[in-house]
Coordinates of C-alpha atoms in Angstrom, one line a residue:
X1190 CA 74.1 86.0 -129.0
X1191 CA 71.2 87.1 -131.3
X1192 CA 69.9 90.6 -130.6
X1193 CA 66.2 91.3 -129.9
X1194 CA 66.1 93.2 -133.2
X1195 CA 67.4 90.2 -135.0
X1196 CA 65.0 87.7 -133.3
X1197 CA 62.1 90.0 -134.1
X1198 CA 63.2 90.3 -137.7
X1199 CA 63.3 86.5 -138.0
X1200 CA 59.9 86.1 -136.5
X1201 CA 58.4 88.7 -138.8
X1202 CA 60.1 87.1 -141.8
X1203 CA 58.7 83.7 -140.8
X1204 CA 55.2 85.0 -140.6
X1205 CA 55.5 86.7 -144.0
X1206 CA 56.8 83.5 -145.5
X1207 CA 53.9 81.5 -144.2
X1208 CA 51.4 84.1 -145.6
X1209 CA 53.0 84.0 -149.0
X1210 CA 52.9 80.2 -149.1
X1211 CA 49.3 80.1 -147.9
X1212 CA 48.3 82.6 -150.5
X1213 CA 49.9 80.4 -153.2
X1214 CA 47.5 77.6 -152.3
X1215 CA 44.4 79.8 -152.2
X1216 CA 45.0 81.8 -155.4
X1217 CA 45.8 80.2 -158.7
X1218 CA 48.7 81.9 -160.6
X1219 CA 47.5 83.5 -163.8
X1220 CA 48.1 81.8 -167.1
X1221 CA 50.2 84.8 -168.1
X1222 CA 53.1 83.5 -166.0
X1223 CA 54.9 82.5 -169.2
X1224 CA 55.2 86.2 -170.1
X1225 CA 56.9 87.9 -173.0
X1226 CA 60.7 87.8 -173.1
X1227 CA 62.5 91.1 -172.4
X1228 CA 66.2 91.9 -172.3
X1229 CA 67.5 91.5 -168.7
X1230 CA 71.1 92.6 -169.3
X1231 CA 73.2 93.9 -172.2
X1232 CA 76.8 94.9 -172.4
X1233 CA 78.9 96.4 -175.2
X1234 CA 81.4 94.2 -177.0
X1235 CA 84.3 94.2 -174.5
X1236 CA 87.6 96.0 -175.0
X1237 CA 90.3 93.7 -176.4
X1238 CA 88.0 90.8 -177.1
X1239 CA 86.8 89.7 -180.5
X1240 CA 84.5 87.0 -181.7
X1241 CA 86.3 83.8 -182.7
X1242 CA 83.4 81.6 -183.7
X1243 CA 79.9 80.4 -182.7
X1244 CA 80.0 78.5 -179.5
X1245 CA 79.6 74.7 -179.9
X1246 CA 76.0 73.8 -179.3
X1247 CA 77.0 70.8 -177.0
X1248 CA 79.5 72.8 -175.0
X1249 CA 78.2 72.6 -171.4
X1250 CA 78.2 75.6 -169.0
X1251 CA 77.1 76.0 -165.4
X1252 CA 74.4 78.6 -165.3
X1253 CA 74.3 80.3 -161.9
X1254 CA 71.1 82.1 -161.2
X1255 CA 71.2 84.7 -158.4
X1256 CA 67.9 85.4 -156.7
X1257 CA 67.3 88.8 -155.0
X1258 CA 68.3 89.1 -151.4
X1259 CA 65.4 91.4 -150.1
X1260 CA 66.9 91.7 -146.6
X1261 CA 70.5 92.4 -147.6
X1262 CA 70.3 96.0 -146.2
X1263 CA 69.5 94.5 -142.8
X1264 CA 72.6 92.2 -143.2
X1265 CA 74.7 95.2 -144.1
X1266 CA 73.4 97.0 -141.0
X1267 CA 74.5 94.1 -138.8
X1268 CA 77.9 93.9 -140.6
X1269 CA 78.6 97.6 -139.8
X1270 CA 77.4 97.3 -136.2
X1271 CA 79.6 94.3 -135.4
X1272 CA 82.6 95.9 -137.2
X1273 CA 82.4 99.3 -135.6
X1274 CA 84.5 99.6 -132.5
X1275 CA 82.4 102.4 -131.2
X1276 CA 79.2 100.3 -131.3
X1277 CA 77.9 98.2 -128.4
X1278 CA 77.7 95.2 -130.7
X1279 CA 81.3 95.3 -131.8
X1280 CA 82.7 91.8 -132.3
X1281 CA 79.3 90.1 -131.9
X1282 CA 79.6 88.3 -135.3
X1283 CA 76.6 86.5 -136.8
X1284 CA 76.4 82.7 -137.1
X1285 CA 76.2 81.0 -140.5
X1286 CA 72.4 80.4 -139.9
X1287 CA 71.7 84.0 -139.1
X1288 CA 73.5 85.2 -142.2
X1289 CA 71.7 82.7 -144.4
X1290 CA 68.3 83.8 -143.0
X1291 CA 69.2 87.4 -143.9
X1292 CA 70.2 86.7 -147.5
X1293 CA 67.4 84.2 -148.3
X1294 CA 65.2 85.1 -151.3
X1295 CA 61.5 85.6 -151.1
X1296 CA 59.5 82.4 -151.4
X1297 CA 57.8 83.7 -154.5
X1298 CA 61.1 84.2 -156.2
X1299 CA 62.1 80.6 -155.4
X1300 CA 58.8 79.3 -156.7
X1301 CA 58.7 81.3 -159.9
X1302 CA 62.3 80.6 -160.9
X1303 CA 61.9 76.9 -160.1
X1304 CA 58.8 76.8 -162.3
X1305 CA 60.6 78.5 -165.1
X1306 CA 63.5 75.9 -164.9
X1307 CA 60.9 73.1 -164.8
X1308 CA 59.3 74.5 -168.0
X1309 CA 62.7 73.8 -169.7
X1310 CA 62.9 70.3 -168.4
X1311 CA 64.8 70.7 -165.1
X1312 CA 63.8 68.7 -162.1
X1313 CA 64.8 69.3 -158.5
X1314 CA 67.6 66.7 -159.0
X1315 CA 69.1 68.8 -161.7
X1316 CA 69.4 72.0 -159.5
X1317 CA 72.0 72.8 -157.0
X1318 CA 70.9 75.3 -154.4
X1319 CA 73.1 77.4 -152.1
X1320 CA 72.6 76.9 -148.4
X1321 CA 70.6 80.2 -148.3
X1322 CA 68.9 79.2 -151.6
X1323 CA 69.9 82.6 -153.1
X1324 CA 71.7 80.8 -155.9
X1325 CA 70.5 78.1 -158.2
X1326 CA 73.0 76.3 -160.5
X1327 CA 72.1 74.1 -163.4
X1328 CA 74.5 72.6 -166.0
X1329 CA 73.2 73.0 -169.5
X1330 CA 74.5 72.7 -173.1
X1331 CA 74.9 76.0 -175.0
X1332 CA 71.9 75.2 -177.2
X1333 CA 69.5 75.0 -174.2
X1334 CA 71.0 78.1 -172.5
X1335 CA 70.5 80.0 -175.8
X1336 CA 66.8 78.9 -175.8
X1337 CA 66.2 79.8 -172.2
X1338 CA 67.9 83.2 -172.4
X1339 CA 66.9 84.1 -176.0
X1340 CA 70.5 84.7 -176.9
X1341 CA 73.5 83.5 -178.9
X1342 CA 76.7 82.4 -177.3
X1343 CA 80.1 83.0 -179.1
X1344 CA 83.6 81.9 -178.4
X1345 CA 85.4 85.2 -177.7
X1346 CA 89.2 85.6 -177.9
X1347 CA 91.3 88.1 -176.0
X1348 CA 93.6 89.8 -178.5
X1349 CA 96.5 90.3 -176.2
X1350 CA 96.7 87.0 -174.3
X1351 CA 95.0 84.6 -176.8
X1352 CA 92.7 83.4 -174.0
X1353 CA 89.2 82.3 -175.1
X1354 CA 85.9 82.1 -173.3
X1355 CA 82.3 81.3 -174.2
X1356 CA 80.1 84.4 -173.5
X1357 CA 77.2 86.5 -174.9
X1358 CA 76.7 90.3 -174.7
X1359 CA 73.0 90.1 -173.8
X1360 CA 70.3 87.8 -172.5
X1361 CA 66.5 87.9 -171.9
X1362 CA 64.0 86.6 -169.4
X1363 CA 60.2 86.4 -169.2
X1364 CA 59.1 89.8 -167.9
X1365 CA 57.5 88.3 -164.8
X1366 CA 60.9 87.0 -163.8
X1367 CA 62.9 90.2 -164.0
X1368 CA 62.2 91.3 -160.4
X1369 CA 62.9 87.7 -159.2
X1370 CA 66.4 87.3 -160.8
X1371 CA 69.4 89.5 -160.0
X1372 CA 71.9 88.0 -162.3
X1373 CA 72.6 84.9 -164.5
X1374 CA 76.2 84.0 -165.3
X1375 CA 78.2 83.0 -167.2
X1376 CA 76.7 85.3 -169.8
X1377 CA 78.1 88.8 -169.9
X1378 CA 81.2 88.6 -167.7
X1379 CA 84.5 89.0 -169.5
X1380 CA 86.9 89.3 -166.6
X1381 CA 90.3 87.7 -167.1
X1382 CA 91.2 86.6 -163.6
X1383 CA 94.8 87.7 -163.1
X1384 CA 97.2 87.2 -160.3
X1385 CA 98.7 90.5 -159.2
X1386 CA 102.3 89.5 -159.1
X1387 CA 103.5 92.4 -161.2
X1388 CA 103.4 90.2 -164.3
X1389 CA 106.5 88.9 -162.7
X1390 CA 108.3 92.2 -162.3
X1391 CA 111.1 90.2 -160.9
X1392 CA 111.7 86.5 -160.8
X1393 CA 115.5 86.8 -161.0
X1394 CA 116.9 83.3 -160.4
X1395 CA 120.4 84.7 -160.9
X1396 CA 120.3 87.2 -158.1
X1397 CA 118.2 85.4 -155.4
X1398 CA 120.8 85.9 -152.6
X1399 CA 120.7 88.6 -150.0
X1400 CA 123.0 91.5 -150.8
X1401 CA 123.8 94.0 -148.1
X1402 CA 124.2 97.6 -149.1
X1403 CA 125.9 98.6 -145.9
X1404 CA 126.3 97.5 -142.3
X1405 CA 124.3 100.4 -140.9
X1406 CA 120.8 99.4 -139.7
X1407 CA 117.9 101.4 -141.1
X1408 CA 115.3 102.9 -138.8
X1409 CA 111.8 102.3 -140.0
X1410 CA 108.7 104.5 -139.6
X1411 CA 107.8 102.3 -136.6
X1412 CA 111.1 103.4 -135.0
X1413 CA 112.7 100.0 -135.0
X1414 CA 115.9 98.8 -136.7
X1415 CA 115.7 97.1 -140.0
X1416 CA 118.6 95.1 -141.6
X1417 CA 120.0 97.1 -144.5
X1418 CA 119.7 94.1 -146.8
X1419 CA 115.9 94.6 -146.7
X1420 CA 116.3 97.4 -149.2
X1421 CA 117.2 94.8 -151.8
X1422 CA 115.8 91.5 -150.6
X1423 CA 112.6 91.2 -148.6
X1424 CA 112.4 88.2 -146.2
X1425 CA 110.0 87.3 -143.4
X1426 CA 112.5 88.7 -140.9
X1427 CA 112.6 92.0 -142.8
X1428 CA 108.8 92.3 -142.7
X1429 CA 108.6 91.6 -139.0
X1430 CA 111.4 94.1 -138.3
X1431 CA 109.8 96.7 -140.6
X1432 CA 106.3 96.4 -139.1
X1433 CA 107.4 96.1 -135.5
X1434 CA 106.3 92.5 -135.0
X1435 CA 109.5 90.8 -133.9
X1436 CA 108.4 90.4 -130.3
X1437 CA 105.1 88.7 -131.2
X1438 CA 104.9 84.9 -130.8
X1439 CA 101.6 83.5 -131.9
X1440 CA 100.0 80.4 -130.4
X1441 CA 99.0 77.2 -132.2
X1442 CA 96.3 76.3 -129.6
X1443 CA 93.7 79.1 -129.6
X1444 CA 91.6 78.3 -132.6
X1445 CA 93.2 81.0 -134.8
X1446 CA 93.3 80.3 -138.5
X1447 CA 94.6 81.8 -141.7
X1448 CA 93.6 81.0 -145.3
X1449 CA 95.0 81.6 -148.8
X1450 CA 93.0 81.3 -152.0
X1451 CA 94.5 79.8 -155.2
X1452 CA 93.1 79.9 -158.7
X1453 CA 94.2 79.2 -162.3
X1454 CA 96.0 75.9 -161.6
X1455 CA 98.4 77.6 -159.3
X1456 CA 99.8 74.8 -157.1
X1457 CA 101.3 75.3 -153.7
X1458 CA 104.4 73.2 -153.4
X1459 CA 105.2 71.5 -150.0
X1460 CA 108.9 71.0 -150.9
X1461 CA 109.4 74.6 -151.9
X1462 CA 107.9 75.7 -148.6
X1463 CA 110.2 73.5 -146.6
X1464 CA 113.2 74.9 -148.5
X1465 CA 111.9 78.4 -147.8
X1466 CA 111.4 77.6 -144.1
X1467 CA 114.9 76.2 -143.8
X1468 CA 116.4 79.6 -144.8
X1469 CA 113.8 82.1 -143.5
X1470 CA 111.7 80.4 -140.7
X1471 CA 113.8 77.5 -139.3
X1472 CA 111.3 76.9 -136.5
X1473 CA 108.6 76.1 -139.0
X1474 CA 110.6 73.3 -140.8
X1475 CA 108.5 70.1 -141.0
X1476 CA 105.2 72.0 -140.4
X1477 CA 102.6 72.1 -143.1
X1478 CA 99.2 73.4 -144.1
X1479 CA 95.8 72.0 -145.0
X1480 CA 94.7 71.9 -148.7
X1481 CA 91.0 72.2 -149.4
X1482 CA 89.8 71.4 -153.0
X1483 CA 87.1 73.6 -154.4
X1484 CA 85.1 72.3 -157.3
X1485 CA 87.7 69.6 -158.0
X1486 CA 90.8 71.9 -157.7
X1487 CA 94.1 70.1 -157.7
X1488 CA 97.5 70.7 -156.0
X1489 CA 100.0 69.0 -158.2
X1490 CA 103.3 68.5 -156.3
X1491 CA 105.7 68.2 -159.3
X1492 CA 108.3 70.9 -158.9
X1493 CA 107.9 71.8 -162.6
X1494 CA 104.2 72.6 -161.8
X1495 CA 105.0 74.8 -158.7
X1496 CA 103.0 78.0 -159.0
X1497 CA 104.9 81.3 -158.6
X1498 CA 101.8 83.0 -157.2
X1499 CA 100.8 80.1 -155.0
X1500 CA 104.3 79.6 -153.6
X1501 CA 104.8 83.3 -153.0
X1502 CA 101.5 83.4 -151.0
X1503 CA 102.1 80.3 -148.9
X1504 CA 105.7 81.1 -148.2
X1505 CA 105.2 84.6 -146.8
X1506 CA 101.6 84.1 -145.6
X1507 CA 102.4 81.0 -143.6
X1508 CA 105.9 82.2 -142.8
X1509 CA 104.6 85.2 -141.0
X1510 CA 101.8 83.4 -139.2
X1511 CA 103.6 80.2 -138.1
X1512 CA 102.4 78.2 -136.1
X1513 CA 98.8 79.5 -136.7
X1514 CA 96.7 76.9 -138.6
X1515 CA 96.9 77.5 -142.3
X1516 CA 94.7 76.4 -145.2
X1517 CA 95.3 76.7 -149.0
X1518 CA 92.1 76.7 -151.1
X1519 CA 92.7 75.4 -154.6
X1520 CA 89.8 76.2 -156.9
X1521 CA 89.4 74.4 -160.2
X1522 CA 89.2 76.4 -163.4
X1523 CA 91.7 77.6 -165.9
X1524 CA 90.5 80.6 -168.0
X1525 CA 91.8 79.5 -171.4
X1526 CA 88.9 77.7 -173.0
X1527 CA 90.4 76.2 -176.1
X1528 CA 87.8 76.5 -178.8
X1529 CA 89.3 73.9 -181.1
X1530 CA 89.2 71.2 -178.5
X1531 CA 86.3 69.3 -177.0
X1532 CA 86.3 71.1 -173.7
X1533 CA 83.5 69.7 -171.6
X1534 CA 82.7 72.7 -169.4
X1535 CA 83.5 76.4 -169.2
X1536 CA 85.0 76.8 -165.7
X1537 CA 85.7 80.5 -165.7
X1538 CA 83.7 81.7 -162.7
X1539 CA 86.1 81.0 -159.9
X1540 CA 85.1 83.7 -157.5
X1541 CA 81.5 82.4 -157.3
X1542 CA 82.7 78.8 -157.1
X1543 CA 84.9 79.7 -154.2
X1544 CA 82.2 81.8 -152.6
X1545 CA 79.7 78.9 -153.0
X1546 CA 82.1 76.6 -151.2
X1547 CA 83.2 78.9 -148.4
X1548 CA 79.8 80.2 -147.5
X1549 CA 78.6 76.6 -147.1
X1550 CA 81.3 75.8 -144.5
X1551 CA 80.6 75.8 -140.8
X1552 CA 84.2 76.6 -140.0
X1553 CA 86.1 79.3 -142.0
X1554 CA 89.6 80.7 -141.5
X1555 CA 89.5 84.0 -139.6
X1556 CA 91.7 85.8 -142.2
X1557 CA 91.7 85.0 -145.9
X1558 CA 93.9 86.6 -148.5
X1559 CA 93.4 86.8 -152.3
X1560 CA 95.8 88.1 -154.9
X1561 CA 93.6 88.0 -158.0
X1562 CA 91.2 90.3 -159.9
X1563 CA 90.6 92.3 -163.0
X1564 CA 89.3 95.6 -164.3
X1565 CA 86.0 96.4 -162.7
X1566 CA 84.4 97.2 -166.1
X1567 CA 85.0 93.6 -167.3
X1568 CA 82.5 92.5 -164.7
X1569 CA 78.8 93.5 -165.1
X1570 CA 77.7 95.6 -162.2
X1571 CA 75.0 93.1 -161.3
X1572 CA 77.5 90.3 -160.9
X1573 CA 80.0 92.5 -159.1
X1574 CA 77.4 93.5 -156.5
X1575 CA 76.3 89.9 -155.9
X1576 CA 79.9 88.7 -155.5
X1577 CA 80.6 91.7 -153.2
X1578 CA 77.5 90.8 -151.2
X1579 CA 79.0 87.3 -150.7
X1580 CA 82.1 89.0 -149.2
X1581 CA 79.8 90.9 -146.8
X1582 CA 78.4 87.7 -145.6
X1583 CA 81.8 86.5 -144.7
X1584 CA 82.6 89.7 -142.9
X1585 CA 79.4 89.4 -140.8
X1586 CA 80.6 86.0 -139.7
X1587 CA 83.8 87.4 -138.4
X1588 CA 86.2 86.8 -141.3
X1589 CA 88.7 89.4 -142.4
X1590 CA 89.2 89.5 -146.2
X1591 CA 92.2 91.1 -147.9
X1592 CA 92.6 91.6 -151.7
X1593 CA 95.6 92.9 -153.7
X1594 CA 94.8 96.3 -155.1
X1595 CA 96.3 95.5 -158.5
X1596 CA 99.6 96.1 -160.4
X1597 CA 98.6 98.7 -163.0
X1598 CA 98.5 102.0 -161.0
X1599 CA 95.3 103.7 -162.2
X1600 CA 95.3 101.6 -165.3
X1601 CA 95.3 97.9 -166.2
X1602 CA 99.0 97.3 -166.3
X1603 CA 98.9 95.6 -169.7
X1604 CA 101.5 97.9 -171.2
X1605 CA 103.8 100.7 -170.3
X1606 CA 101.7 102.6 -167.7
X1607 CA 103.0 106.0 -168.9
X1608 CA 101.8 105.4 -172.4
X1609 CA 98.8 103.1 -172.1
X1610 CA 95.4 104.5 -173.0
X1611 CA 92.5 103.3 -170.9
X1612 CA 89.1 103.2 -172.5
X1613 CA 85.6 102.6 -171.1
X1614 CA 83.6 99.6 -172.1
X1615 CA 80.3 101.4 -172.3
X1616 CA 80.4 102.0 -176.1
X1617 CA 81.7 105.6 -175.8
X1618 CA 85.4 104.6 -175.6
X1619 CA 86.1 107.5 -173.3
X1620 CA 89.5 107.7 -171.6
X1621 CA 89.1 106.8 -167.9
X1622 CA 91.0 105.3 -165.1
X1623 CA 90.3 101.6 -164.6
X1624 CA 89.4 100.6 -161.0
X1625 CA 90.0 96.9 -160.0
X1626 CA 87.5 94.3 -158.7
X1627 CA 87.2 92.8 -156.1
X1628 CA 89.5 95.4 -154.6
X1629 CA 86.7 98.0 -155.2
X1630 CA 84.2 96.0 -153.1
X1631 CA 83.5 98.1 -150.0
X1632 CA 83.3 94.9 -147.8
X1633 CA 87.0 93.8 -148.3
X1634 CA 90.3 95.4 -147.3
X1635 CA 92.3 96.3 -150.4
X1636 CA 96.1 96.2 -150.0
X1637 CA 98.4 98.5 -152.1
X1638 CA 102.2 98.3 -152.3
X1639 CA 105.3 100.0 -151.0
X1640 CA 109.1 99.4 -151.6
X1641 CA 112.4 100.1 -149.8
X1642 CA 113.1 101.4 -146.3
X1643 CA 112.1 104.1 -145.5
X1644 CA 109.0 103.1 -147.4
X1645 CA 107.7 104.8 -150.6
X1646 CA 104.8 103.8 -152.8
X1647 CA 105.8 101.2 -155.4
X1648 CA 105.2 102.4 -158.9
X1649 CA 102.7 99.7 -159.8
X1650 CA 100.4 99.9 -156.8
X1651 CA 96.8 99.8 -158.0
X1652 CA 94.3 102.3 -156.6
X1653 CA 91.5 104.6 -157.5
X1654 CA 87.7 105.0 -157.2
X1655 CA 85.0 102.5 -158.0
X1656 CA 82.4 103.2 -160.7
X1657 CA 80.0 100.6 -159.2
X1658 CA 80.1 101.1 -155.5
X1659 CA 79.5 104.4 -153.6
X1660 CA 82.0 105.6 -151.1
X1661 CA 81.1 103.9 -147.8
X1662 CA 80.6 106.0 -144.7
X1663 CA 83.6 104.5 -142.9
X1664 CA 86.0 106.2 -145.3
X1665 CA 84.2 109.5 -145.8
X1666 CA 86.4 111.6 -143.7
X1667 CA 89.7 110.2 -144.9
X1668 CA 88.8 110.3 -148.6
X1669 CA 87.2 113.7 -148.4
X1670 CA 90.4 115.1 -146.8
X1671 CA 92.4 113.7 -149.7
X1672 CA 90.1 115.2 -152.3
X1673 CA 90.1 118.6 -150.6
X1674 CA 93.9 118.8 -151.1
X1675 CA 93.8 117.4 -154.6
X1676 CA 94.4 120.1 -157.2
X1677 CA 91.2 121.3 -158.7
X1678 CA 90.6 119.9 -162.2
X1679 CA 93.4 117.4 -162.0
X1680 CA 92.2 114.3 -163.9
X1681 CA 88.7 115.7 -164.1
X1682 CA 86.4 113.2 -165.7
X1683 CA 88.9 110.4 -165.4
X1684 CA 87.7 109.0 -162.1
X1685 CA 84.5 109.0 -159.9
X1686 CA 85.3 111.0 -156.7
X1687 CA 82.1 109.7 -155.1
X1688 CA 83.1 106.0 -155.6
X1689 CA 84.5 103.5 -153.0
X1690 CA 88.1 104.5 -152.8
X1691 CA 91.0 102.0 -152.6
X1692 CA 93.4 100.7 -151.4
X1693 CA 92.7 100.8 -147.7
X1694 CA 96.2 99.9 -146.5
X1695 CA 99.6 98.9 -147.9
X1696 CA 102.6 96.7 -147.4
X1697 CA 105.9 95.9 -149.1
X1698 CA 105.3 94.6 -152.6
X1699 CA 108.6 93.9 -154.4
X1700 CA 111.9 92.0 -154.1
X1701 CA 110.4 89.1 -152.1
X1702 CA 112.9 86.2 -151.8
X1703 CA 111.0 83.0 -152.7
X1704 CA 111.7 79.4 -153.6
X1705 CA 109.8 78.3 -156.7
X1706 CA 110.3 75.0 -158.4
X1707 CA 113.4 74.4 -156.2
X1708 CA 115.1 77.6 -157.2
X1709 CA 115.5 80.8 -155.2
X1710 CA 114.6 84.1 -156.8
X1711 CA 113.0 87.5 -156.3
X1712 CA 109.4 88.3 -157.1
X1713 CA 107.0 91.2 -156.5
X1714 CA 103.5 92.6 -156.9
X1715 CA 100.6 93.6 -154.7
X1716 CA 100.0 89.8 -154.6
X1717 CA 103.0 89.9 -152.2
X1718 CA 101.5 92.8 -150.2
X1719 CA 98.1 91.1 -149.6
X1720 CA 99.3 87.9 -147.9
X1721 CA 101.9 90.0 -146.0
X1722 CA 99.3 92.3 -144.6
X1723 CA 96.8 89.5 -144.0
X1724 CA 99.5 87.6 -142.1
X1725 CA 99.9 90.4 -139.7
X1726 CA 96.1 90.6 -139.2
X1727 CA 96.3 87.0 -138.1
X1728 CA 98.8 88.1 -135.5
X1729 CA 96.4 90.7 -134.3
X1730 CA 93.7 88.0 -134.0
X1731 CA 96.2 86.0 -132.0
X1732 CA 96.4 88.9 -129.5
X1733 CA 92.7 89.3 -129.3
X1734 CA 91.9 85.6 -128.9
X1735 CA 94.5 85.4 -126.1
X1736 CA 92.7 88.3 -124.4
X1737 CA 89.4 86.4 -124.7
X1738 CA 88.1 88.7 -127.4
X1739 CA 86.5 87.6 -130.8
X1740 CA 88.3 87.9 -134.1
X1741 CA 88.5 91.2 -135.8
X1742 CA 86.2 90.3 -138.8
X1743 CA 85.6 93.1 -141.3
X1744 CA 88.6 95.4 -140.8
X1745 CA 87.8 98.7 -142.5
X1746 CA 85.5 100.5 -140.0
X1747 CA 88.2 99.8 -137.3
X1748 CA 91.1 100.9 -139.4
X1749 CA 89.6 104.2 -140.5
X1750 CA 88.7 105.1 -136.9
X1751 CA 90.1 103.8 -133.7
X1752 CA 93.1 102.1 -135.2
X1753 CA 94.1 104.8 -137.7
X1754 CA 97.1 105.7 -135.5
X1755 CA 98.5 102.2 -135.9
X1756 CA 99.6 102.9 -139.5
X1757 CA 102.8 104.4 -140.9
X1758 CA 101.7 107.1 -143.3
X1759 CA 103.4 106.8 -146.7
X1760 CA 103.9 110.2 -148.3
X1761 CA 106.3 109.6 -151.2
X1762 CA 105.9 108.0 -154.5
X1763 CA 103.2 107.6 -157.1
X1764 CA 101.6 104.9 -159.3
X1765 CA 101.3 105.9 -163.0
X1766 CA 98.8 104.6 -165.6
X1767 CA 96.6 105.5 -168.5
X1768 CA 99.2 107.8 -169.9
X1769 CA 99.3 109.8 -166.7
X1770 CA 101.5 110.0 -163.6
X1771 CA 98.5 108.7 -161.6
X1772 CA 97.9 109.6 -158.0
X1773 CA 100.6 110.5 -155.5
X1774 CA 101.2 109.2 -152.0
X1775 CA 100.6 112.0 -149.6
X1776 CA 99.9 112.9 -146.0
X1777 CA 96.8 110.9 -144.8
X1778 CA 94.9 108.4 -146.9
X1779 CA 95.7 108.3 -150.6
X1780 CA 94.7 106.1 -153.5
X1781 CA 98.2 104.5 -153.8
X1782 CA 99.0 103.3 -150.3
X1783 CA 95.7 103.9 -148.4
X1784 CA 96.1 104.6 -144.7
X1785 CA 99.7 103.3 -144.9
X1786 CA 101.6 100.3 -143.6
X1787 CA 101.0 98.5 -140.3
X1788 CA 102.8 99.2 -137.0
X1789 CA 101.8 95.8 -135.6
X1790 CA 103.0 96.7 -132.1
X1791 CA 100.8 99.7 -131.9
X1792 CA 97.9 97.8 -133.5
X1793 CA 98.1 95.0 -131.0
X1794 CA 97.6 97.6 -128.2
X1795 CA 94.8 99.2 -130.1
X1796 CA 92.8 96.1 -131.0
X1797 CA 93.0 94.5 -127.6
X1798 CA 91.5 97.6 -126.0
X1799 CA 88.2 97.7 -128.0

């Protein structure tokens, strides 16, 4: 149901739009519309990237132009109201059409940007517009992109991985367009999309069998018995025991749904899933999941092409949630652009490709987990904020989003965390902790990692404080309490205490028993923690839907308030990085394990009473 405030806003917006359009017919635009070019965005040459060569002039890129969303603050207000269990509108999620109306650009922005593209030879048939018209995409050769943006594209090579991408470090626009364009990419984004699977901390195909340490059950923080084998080998049964979910039987017939994103040619193998089910979830044998292709994404079923990340995600995500409807999104794009080959397009913007696709859908899974990201500083702030705004739109529509918090502690995980040195990308080369994106977005739930029973923080659990996003009000009390007990002067200048803090929650993150390419082994990473936690959120939705309540949607305002007692506080362990011991797990929220791990039994009671 649309609130009176929302209806009034739409009427006012409609009147304003009509006035602007009418004015455009009455008044001729000045001839100075083609104004002088001025730098729109500039970044310093990125850390660990070096110029390989001039970009081929005929190399084609998809330029995505983000137009301002003048009413985003109103959308954000709606998001927080429908996500706050103390608000009268809790659970009254917005429709696709309502969200699109709130993020639509001003008609003047649409007209001016369309005219600018037309001046470079683009007709309407050459432009792809998002449903809300806040993004315009055109495919152009590098030579034309350079002309339009008054810049030079280069092939950049990452010194450690050898990956190459086509990017520039600055671009310009006519002055009159600056207030009508938020961001244009791919230009200055140097993120290396990585799966947070601990750079395969463990994929031990020799020791994939369960090994019991003793016959004595372990009592978890939730007060339930856990098989002692769970200390060395994590299974679906272990997780349900550990998080007090063994008595929960979800339904397949209440319109519940669960989604997993896949990138970088990570293919989810059906045969591996059946082998996994045969051992760990026998009731699920012969069940399957839907595959949705995004921008031409494939899902190759050769066992030799089975993805370790994709298989981990589907096996535990769908294993925990069976028989809830499951969907795997396979998004095209593999980051290594090979500069010496005739690569037709540079497909290294997978988050926006997936966001374009999912926001255009009428039906979206109620919970979606993602196990990918990169250092926040590799993503220009303008781009990070627009991608984050896309996640807010999903939250407003009743979708819960979880993201892995990263596998580098307070650093980037590219080397020994106790010796690595972390530098800023702003030209000063200061030593600084490196927050992760999208985990640092305030509209998603970031999931850190634990290990063993009783649980302690796993040493690679990513966490920290954003340099782009301010601390949201929902976590003020919890984070302030942590900072008050944090020794004065510790790590001074290495992190932003006023930034959005993450992770929000945690789950087991190592020694997961998987089947990959037909072989059984162990694997870990916060990429295991995110689908695990998201799977239990789907069980919470099951309880709410059965009670006639709407889906949980954006989780954080609930978790940091009414549901805070439904978490097992993790108070031991730390996650080093950047040549330091990093932050410690401690009483209350901390930037290693967040609020802690879920007690699903308690959470079911809590979420069905609000």
